[in-house]
Amino acid sequence: MAVEPSLPVTKVAVSTQAERDRARLTRSAAIASIATAAFLLVLKVWASWRTGSTAMLGSLADTALDLVASLATLVSVWIAAQPADHNHRFGHGKAEALSAVFQVLLIGLSAVGIAWRAISALVSGDRTAAAAEGIAVSIVAILVTLALLGWQRYVISRTRSVAISADHVHYQSDLLLNLAVIAALALDQYLGFGMADPVFGIAIALWLAWGAWSAGNEAVHQLMDHEWPEEKRQQFVEVAARHPELSNLHDLRTRTSGHKDFAQFHVDLPGDMSVARAHDIIESVERDLCAQFPHLELLIHIDPEGHVDEPENPLVEEDEFAKLENNTPS
């Protein structure tokens, strides 16, 4: 029996238990982030009132936004953990990317506000007060933030959550913010360098802007269905190339949504091959690919050898196996 040209084979490599474990980890990181932000917000409100420091005010503003962003993260990871349904057949993973974009916008707004306040203080010559209290609060904030960052790094390594990754950027910046507050207060009140506080405030604003830019890239890539990095695509093709029965792997399309990867491609098989034999070959390919790329949803389309889908479209007809051979050192 000949192989039908339009026969697609789909494989989903996903474990229900793994999904539950991922949801538990991301929720725990989001809840830890909320608790940390709420605790630090109370401390920094008091410290800002006591010190009058622009750097401390910037740190307070960032912590307040951290709290809002962390709440958004908790909602997004809860939505992303929901299984695929009738209206969302690919799942809800992009909720994390939407949350990350929201967080980036908050970071950007925070950077603008801090920069404005710092420039105003620089022009007016305002000075800080109560350095000891401000430094003590900043040290406590650093210790609490270090503990949170450690847990977030563990969760990110296990889940690849872009929402938690964006939240992680917040708290990395908060760590630097607290160090900057200590430096600004010490230079201003103990060494008499009155410009230190607003200068550090401007530096903090620039750092936050850079963090917003960096954190936004991955989220935008996911929302725009950006292709995998070239190295990852090549590794994917190399695994498929281990099966000599396949020829002319083309129309490879890849994307990522949340923690899940999606890939689809066409391969040529002999036109007179039976459907049963073609099925066995593709099953073997799927097992290898899904073993190498966990959380992969895979769609393979079989073409009879010599078939051309779109002769004028190189994106469709480019043979990934041939490209792999050309890139292999002789």
CSV table of C-alpha atoms in Angstrom, one decimal:
chain,number,residue,atom,x,y,z
A,1,MET,CA,0.0,0.0,0.0
A,2,ALA,CA,1.5,3.4,-1.0
A,3,VAL,CA,2.1,6.2,1.4
A,4,GLU,CA,-0.5,9.0,1.1
A,5,PRO,CA,1.4,12.3,0.4
A,6,SER,CA,-0.6,14.2,3.0
A,7,LEU,CA,-0.2,11.7,5.9
A,8,PRO,CA,0.9,13.7,9.0
A,9,VAL,CA,2.1,12.0,12.2
A,10,THR,CA,1.9,13.9,15.5
A,11,LYS,CA,3.7,13.2,18.7
A,12,VAL,CA,3.5,14.9,22.0
A,13,ALA,CA,6.2,14.2,24.6
A,14,VAL,CA,4.8,15.4,27.9
A,15,SER,CA,4.2,13.9,31.3
A,16,THR,CA,1.2,14.8,33.4
A,17,GLN,CA,3.3,14.4,36.5
A,18,ALA,CA,6.0,16.6,35.0
A,19,GLU,CA,3.4,19.3,34.2
A,20,ARG,CA,2.1,19.2,37.8
A,21,ASP,CA,5.7,19.4,39.2
A,22,ARG,CA,6.4,22.4,36.9
A,23,ALA,CA,3.2,24.2,38.0
A,24,ARG,CA,4.1,23.6,41.7
A,25,LEU,CA,7.6,25.0,41.3
A,26,THR,CA,6.5,28.1,39.3
A,27,ARG,CA,3.7,28.9,41.8
A,28,SER,CA,6.1,28.5,44.7
A,29,ALA,CA,8.6,30.9,43.1
A,30,ALA,CA,5.8,33.4,42.4
A,31,ILE,CA,4.5,33.2,46.0
A,32,ALA,CA,8.0,33.6,47.4
A,33,SER,CA,8.5,36.7,45.2
A,34,ILE,CA,5.2,38.3,46.4
A,35,ALA,CA,6.1,37.6,50.1
A,36,THR,CA,9.6,39.1,49.6
A,37,ALA,CA,8.3,42.2,47.8
A,38,ALA,CA,5.7,42.9,50.5
A,39,PHE,CA,8.2,42.6,53.3
A,40,LEU,CA,10.7,44.8,51.5
A,41,LEU,CA,8.1,47.4,50.6
A,42,VAL,CA,7.3,48.0,54.3
A,43,LEU,CA,10.9,48.3,55.2
A,44,LYS,CA,11.7,50.7,52.4
A,45,VAL,CA,8.7,53.0,53.0
A,46,TRP,CA,10.1,53.6,56.5
A,47,ALA,CA,13.7,53.9,55.2
A,48,SER,CA,12.7,56.4,52.5
A,49,TRP,CA,10.9,58.6,55.0
A,50,ARG,CA,13.9,58.5,57.4
A,51,THR,CA,16.7,59.1,54.9
A,52,GLY,CA,15.1,61.3,52.1
A,53,SER,CA,17.4,59.4,49.7
A,54,THR,CA,16.7,59.4,46.0
A,55,ALA,CA,18.5,56.1,45.7
A,56,MET,CA,16.3,54.7,48.5
A,57,LEU,CA,13.2,56.1,46.9
A,58,GLY,CA,14.2,54.5,43.6
A,59,SER,CA,14.7,51.2,45.4
A,60,LEU,CA,11.3,51.6,47.0
A,61,ALA,CA,9.6,52.3,43.6
A,62,ASP,CA,11.3,49.3,42.2
A,63,THR,CA,10.1,47.1,45.1
A,64,ALA,CA,6.5,48.4,44.7
A,65,LEU,CA,6.6,47.5,41.0
A,66,ASP,CA,8.1,44.2,41.9
A,67,LEU,CA,5.1,43.4,44.1
A,68,VAL,CA,2.7,44.3,41.2
A,69,ALA,CA,4.7,42.3,38.8
A,70,SER,CA,5.0,39.3,41.1
A,71,LEU,CA,1.2,39.2,41.4
A,72,ALA,CA,1.0,39.2,37.7
A,73,THR,CA,3.5,36.4,37.6
A,74,LEU,CA,1.5,34.3,39.9
A,75,VAL,CA,-1.6,34.8,37.7
A,76,SER,CA,0.3,34.0,34.6
A,77,VAL,CA,2.0,30.8,35.8
A,78,TRP,CA,-1.4,29.6,37.1
A,79,ILE,CA,-3.0,30.2,33.6
A,80,ALA,CA,0.0,28.7,31.8
A,81,ALA,CA,-0.3,25.5,33.9
A,82,GLN,CA,-3.8,24.9,32.7
A,83,PRO,CA,-4.1,22.0,30.2
A,84,ALA,CA,-5.0,22.5,26.6
A,85,ASP,CA,-8.7,23.0,26.0
A,86,HIS,CA,-11.1,23.3,23.1
A,87,ASN,CA,-10.3,27.0,22.5
A,88,HIS,CA,-6.5,26.7,23.3
A,89,ARG,CA,-5.4,23.5,21.6
A,90,PHE,CA,-1.7,24.4,21.9
A,91,GLY,CA,-2.1,25.1,25.7
A,92,HIS,CA,-1.8,28.4,27.6
A,93,GLY,CA,2.0,28.8,27.7
A,94,LYS,CA,2.0,32.3,26.2
A,95,ALA,CA,0.4,33.7,29.3
A,96,GLU,CA,3.9,33.7,30.8
A,97,ALA,CA,5.2,35.7,27.8
A,98,LEU,CA,2.4,38.2,28.2
A,99,SER,CA,3.2,38.6,31.9
A,100,ALA,CA,6.9,39.1,31.1
A,101,VAL,CA,6.0,41.9,28.7
A,102,PHE,CA,3.8,43.5,31.4
A,103,GLN,CA,6.7,43.3,33.8
A,104,VAL,CA,9.1,44.9,31.3
A,105,LEU,CA,6.7,47.8,30.9
A,106,LEU,CA,6.7,48.3,34.7
A,107,ILE,CA,10.5,48.2,34.8
A,108,GLY,CA,10.7,50.8,32.1
A,109,LEU,CA,8.2,53.1,33.8
A,110,SER,CA,10.2,52.7,37.1
A,111,ALA,CA,13.4,53.6,35.3
A,112,VAL,CA,11.9,56.8,33.9
A,113,GLY,CA,10.5,57.9,37.3
A,114,ILE,CA,13.7,57.2,39.1
A,115,ALA,CA,15.8,59.1,36.6
A,116,TRP,CA,13.4,62.1,36.8
A,117,ARG,CA,13.7,62.2,40.6
A,118,ALA,CA,17.5,61.8,40.5
A,119,ILE,CA,17.9,64.7,38.0
A,120,SER,CA,15.6,66.9,40.1
A,121,ALA,CA,17.7,66.1,43.3
A,122,LEU,CA,20.9,66.8,41.4
A,123,VAL,CA,19.6,70.2,40.3
A,124,SER,CA,18.2,71.2,43.7
A,125,GLY,CA,21.2,69.9,45.7
A,126,ASP,CA,19.0,67.9,48.2
A,127,ARG,CA,20.9,65.9,50.8
A,128,THR,CA,20.2,62.6,52.6
A,129,ALA,CA,19.8,61.8,56.3
A,130,ALA,CA,19.8,58.9,58.7
A,131,ALA,CA,22.4,56.9,56.9
A,132,ALA,CA,22.6,54.2,59.5
A,133,GLU,CA,18.9,53.3,59.3
A,134,GLY,CA,19.0,53.3,55.5
A,135,ILE,CA,22.1,51.1,55.3
A,136,ALA,CA,20.7,48.6,57.8
A,137,VAL,CA,17.5,48.3,55.8
A,138,SER,CA,19.5,47.8,52.6
A,139,ILE,CA,21.5,45.0,54.2
A,140,VAL,CA,18.4,43.2,55.3
A,141,ALA,CA,17.0,43.6,51.8
A,142,ILE,CA,20.1,42.2,50.2
A,143,LEU,CA,20.0,39.0,52.4
A,144,VAL,CA,16.3,38.4,51.7
A,145,THR,CA,16.8,39.1,48.0
A,146,LEU,CA,19.7,36.7,47.8
A,147,ALA,CA,17.6,33.9,49.3
A,148,LEU,CA,14.8,34.6,46.7
A,149,LEU,CA,17.2,34.7,43.8
A,150,GLY,CA,18.6,31.3,44.7
A,151,TRP,CA,15.2,29.7,44.7
A,152,GLN,CA,14.2,31.5,41.5
A,153,ARG,CA,17.4,30.2,39.7
A,154,TYR,CA,16.5,26.7,40.8
A,155,VAL,CA,13.0,27.0,39.5
A,156,ILE,CA,14.1,28.5,36.2
A,157,SER,CA,16.6,25.7,35.6
A,158,ARG,CA,13.8,23.2,36.1
A,159,THR,CA,11.0,24.9,34.3
A,160,ARG,CA,12.4,27.4,31.7
A,161,SER,CA,9.6,29.8,32.8
A,162,VAL,CA,9.9,33.2,31.0
A,163,ALA,CA,7.6,34.8,33.6
A,164,ILE,CA,9.9,33.7,36.5
A,165,SER,CA,12.9,34.7,34.4
A,166,ALA,CA,11.5,38.2,34.0
A,167,ASP,CA,10.7,38.4,37.7
A,168,HIS,CA,14.3,37.2,38.4
A,169,VAL,CA,15.6,40.3,36.5
A,170,HIS,CA,13.5,42.5,38.9
A,171,TYR,CA,15.2,41.0,41.9
A,172,GLN,CA,18.7,41.1,40.4
A,173,SER,CA,18.2,44.8,39.9
A,174,ASP,CA,16.8,45.1,43.4
A,175,LEU,CA,20.0,43.5,44.7
A,176,LEU,CA,22.1,46.1,42.9
A,177,LEU,CA,19.7,48.9,43.9
A,178,ASN,CA,20.3,48.1,47.6
A,179,LEU,CA,24.1,48.1,47.1
A,180,ALA,CA,23.8,51.4,45.3
A,181,VAL,CA,21.7,52.8,48.2
A,182,ILE,CA,24.4,51.8,50.7
A,183,ALA,CA,27.1,53.4,48.6
A,184,ALA,CA,25.1,56.6,48.0
A,185,LEU,CA,24.3,57.1,51.7
A,186,ALA,CA,27.9,56.3,52.8
A,187,LEU,CA,29.4,58.7,50.3
A,188,ASP,CA,26.9,61.4,51.0
A,189,GLN,CA,26.9,61.5,54.8
A,190,TYR,CA,30.3,59.9,55.8
A,191,LEU,CA,32.5,61.3,53.0
A,192,GLY,CA,30.6,64.5,52.2
A,193,PHE,CA,30.1,63.7,48.5
A,194,GLY,CA,26.7,65.3,48.1
A,195,MET,CA,26.2,64.4,44.5
A,196,ALA,CA,26.5,60.7,45.2
A,197,ASP,CA,22.8,60.0,45.9
A,198,PRO,CA,21.4,61.4,42.6
A,199,VAL,CA,24.3,60.1,40.6
A,200,PHE,CA,23.6,56.6,41.9
A,201,GLY,CA,19.9,57.2,41.2
A,202,ILE,CA,20.6,57.9,37.6
A,203,ALA,CA,22.8,54.8,37.4
A,204,ILE,CA,20.0,52.7,38.8
A,205,ALA,CA,17.6,54.0,36.3
A,206,LEU,CA,20.0,53.1,33.4
A,207,TRP,CA,20.5,49.6,34.8
A,208,LEU,CA,16.7,49.1,35.1
A,209,ALA,CA,16.3,50.2,31.5
A,210,TRP,CA,18.9,47.8,30.3
A,211,GLY,CA,17.2,45.0,32.4
A,212,ALA,CA,13.9,45.8,30.8
A,213,TRP,CA,15.4,45.5,27.3
A,214,SER,CA,17.1,42.2,28.1
A,215,ALA,CA,14.1,40.6,29.8
A,216,GLY,CA,11.7,41.7,27.0
A,217,ASN,CA,13.6,39.9,24.2
A,218,GLU,CA,12.7,36.3,25.1
A,219,ALA,CA,9.0,37.2,25.8
A,220,VAL,CA,8.7,39.0,22.4
A,221,HIS,CA,10.4,36.0,20.7
A,222,GLN,CA,7.8,33.7,22.1
A,223,LEU,CA,4.8,35.9,21.2
A,224,MET,CA,6.2,36.3,17.7
A,225,ASP,CA,6.8,32.5,17.3
A,226,HIS,CA,10.5,33.2,16.8
A,227,GLU,CA,12.5,30.2,15.4
A,228,TRP,CA,14.8,28.3,17.8
A,229,PRO,CA,18.4,29.4,17.9
A,230,GLU,CA,20.4,28.0,15.0
A,231,GLU,CA,22.5,25.7,17.3
A,232,LYS,CA,19.3,24.1,18.7
A,233,ARG,CA,17.8,23.7,15.2
A,234,GLN,CA,21.0,22.0,14.0
A,235,GLN,CA,21.0,19.6,17.0
A,236,PHE,CA,17.4,18.8,16.2
A,237,VAL,CA,18.3,18.0,12.5
A,238,GLU,CA,21.3,15.9,13.6
A,239,VAL,CA,19.1,13.6,15.7
A,240,ALA,CA,16.7,13.1,12.8
A,241,ALA,CA,19.6,12.5,10.4
A,242,ARG,CA,20.6,9.4,12.5
A,243,HIS,CA,17.7,7.6,10.7
A,244,PRO,CA,19.0,6.7,7.2
A,245,GLU,CA,15.5,5.8,6.0
A,246,LEU,CA,14.7,9.5,5.9
A,247,SER,CA,15.7,11.8,3.1
A,248,ASN,CA,15.3,15.5,2.2
A,249,LEU,CA,14.0,16.9,5.5
A,250,HIS,CA,12.5,20.2,4.6
A,251,ASP,CA,10.0,22.9,5.7
A,252,LEU,CA,11.3,22.7,9.3
A,253,ARG,CA,9.4,25.1,11.5
A,254,THR,CA,10.1,25.6,15.2
A,255,ARG,CA,8.8,27.8,18.0
A,256,THR,CA,8.5,27.9,21.8
A,257,SER,CA,5.5,28.7,24.0
A,258,GLY,CA,6.1,28.8,27.7
A,259,HIS,CA,8.2,25.8,28.6
A,260,LYS,CA,7.0,23.7,25.6
A,261,ASP,CA,8.8,23.4,22.2
A,262,PHE,CA,6.9,22.9,19.0
A,263,ALA,CA,8.5,21.5,15.8
A,264,GLN,CA,7.2,20.3,12.4
A,265,PHE,CA,8.8,19.2,9.2
A,266,HIS,CA,8.4,17.2,6.0
A,267,VAL,CA,10.5,14.1,5.1
A,268,ASP,CA,10.7,12.0,1.9
A,269,LEU,CA,10.0,8.3,2.0
A,270,PRO,CA,9.7,5.9,-1.0
A,271,GLY,CA,6.3,6.2,-2.7
A,272,ASP,CA,5.8,2.5,-2.7
A,273,MET,CA,6.5,2.0,1.0
A,274,SER,CA,3.6,0.6,3.0
A,275,VAL,CA,1.8,2.8,5.5
A,276,ALA,CA,2.7,0.4,8.3
A,277,ARG,CA,6.4,0.6,7.5
A,278,ALA,CA,6.3,4.4,7.2
A,279,HIS,CA,4.6,4.5,10.5
A,280,ASP,CA,7.2,2.4,12.2
A,281,ILE,CA,10.0,4.6,10.8
A,282,ILE,CA,8.4,7.8,12.0
A,283,GLU,CA,7.7,6.4,15.4
A,284,SER,CA,11.4,5.6,15.8
A,285,VAL,CA,12.2,9.2,14.7
A,286,GLU,CA,9.7,10.6,17.2
A,287,ARG,CA,11.1,8.6,20.1
A,288,ASP,CA,14.6,9.8,19.5
A,289,LEU,CA,13.6,13.5,19.0
A,290,CYS,CA,11.4,13.5,22.1
A,291,ALA,CA,14.0,11.9,24.2
A,292,GLN,CA,16.6,14.6,23.2
A,293,PHE,CA,14.1,17.5,23.4
A,294,PRO,CA,11.8,17.1,26.5
A,295,HIS,CA,8.4,18.9,26.4
A,296,LEU,CA,8.4,18.7,22.6
A,297,GLU,CA,5.2,18.7,20.5
A,298,LEU,CA,6.1,17.2,17.1
A,299,LEU,CA,4.4,17.1,13.8
A,300,ILE,CA,5.9,15.1,10.9
A,301,HIS,CA,4.5,15.2,7.3
A,302,ILE,CA,5.5,12.4,4.9
A,303,ASP,CA,6.1,13.2,1.2
A,304,PRO,CA,6.8,10.6,-1.5
A,305,GLU,CA,10.4,10.9,-2.8
A,306,GLY,CA,10.7,13.5,-5.5
A,307,HIS,CA,7.6,15.4,-4.4
A,308,VAL,CA,8.0,19.2,-4.5
A,309,ASP,CA,5.5,21.3,-2.4
A,310,GLU,CA,6.5,24.9,-3.3
A,311,PRO,CA,9.3,25.0,-5.9
A,312,GLU,CA,9.6,28.8,-5.7
A,313,ASN,CA,9.8,28.9,-1.9
A,314,PRO,CA,13.2,28.2,-0.4
A,315,LEU,CA,11.9,28.4,3.1
A,316,VAL,CA,9.8,25.3,2.4
A,317,GLU,CA,12.1,23.4,0.0
A,318,GLU,CA,15.5,23.9,1.7
A,319,ASP,CA,16.9,20.4,2.5
A,320,GLU,CA,18.0,20.5,6.1
A,321,PHE,CA,20.0,17.3,5.7
A,322,ALA,CA,22.0,18.8,2.8
A,323,LYS,CA,22.6,21.9,4.8
A,324,LEU,CA,23.8,19.8,7.7
A,325,GLU,CA,26.3,18.0,5.4
A,326,ASN,CA,27.6,21.3,4.0
A,327,ASN,CA,28.2,22.6,7.5
A,328,THR,CA,30.1,19.5,8.6
A,329,PRO,CA,33.9,20.1,8.5
A,330,SER,CA,35.6,17.8,5.9
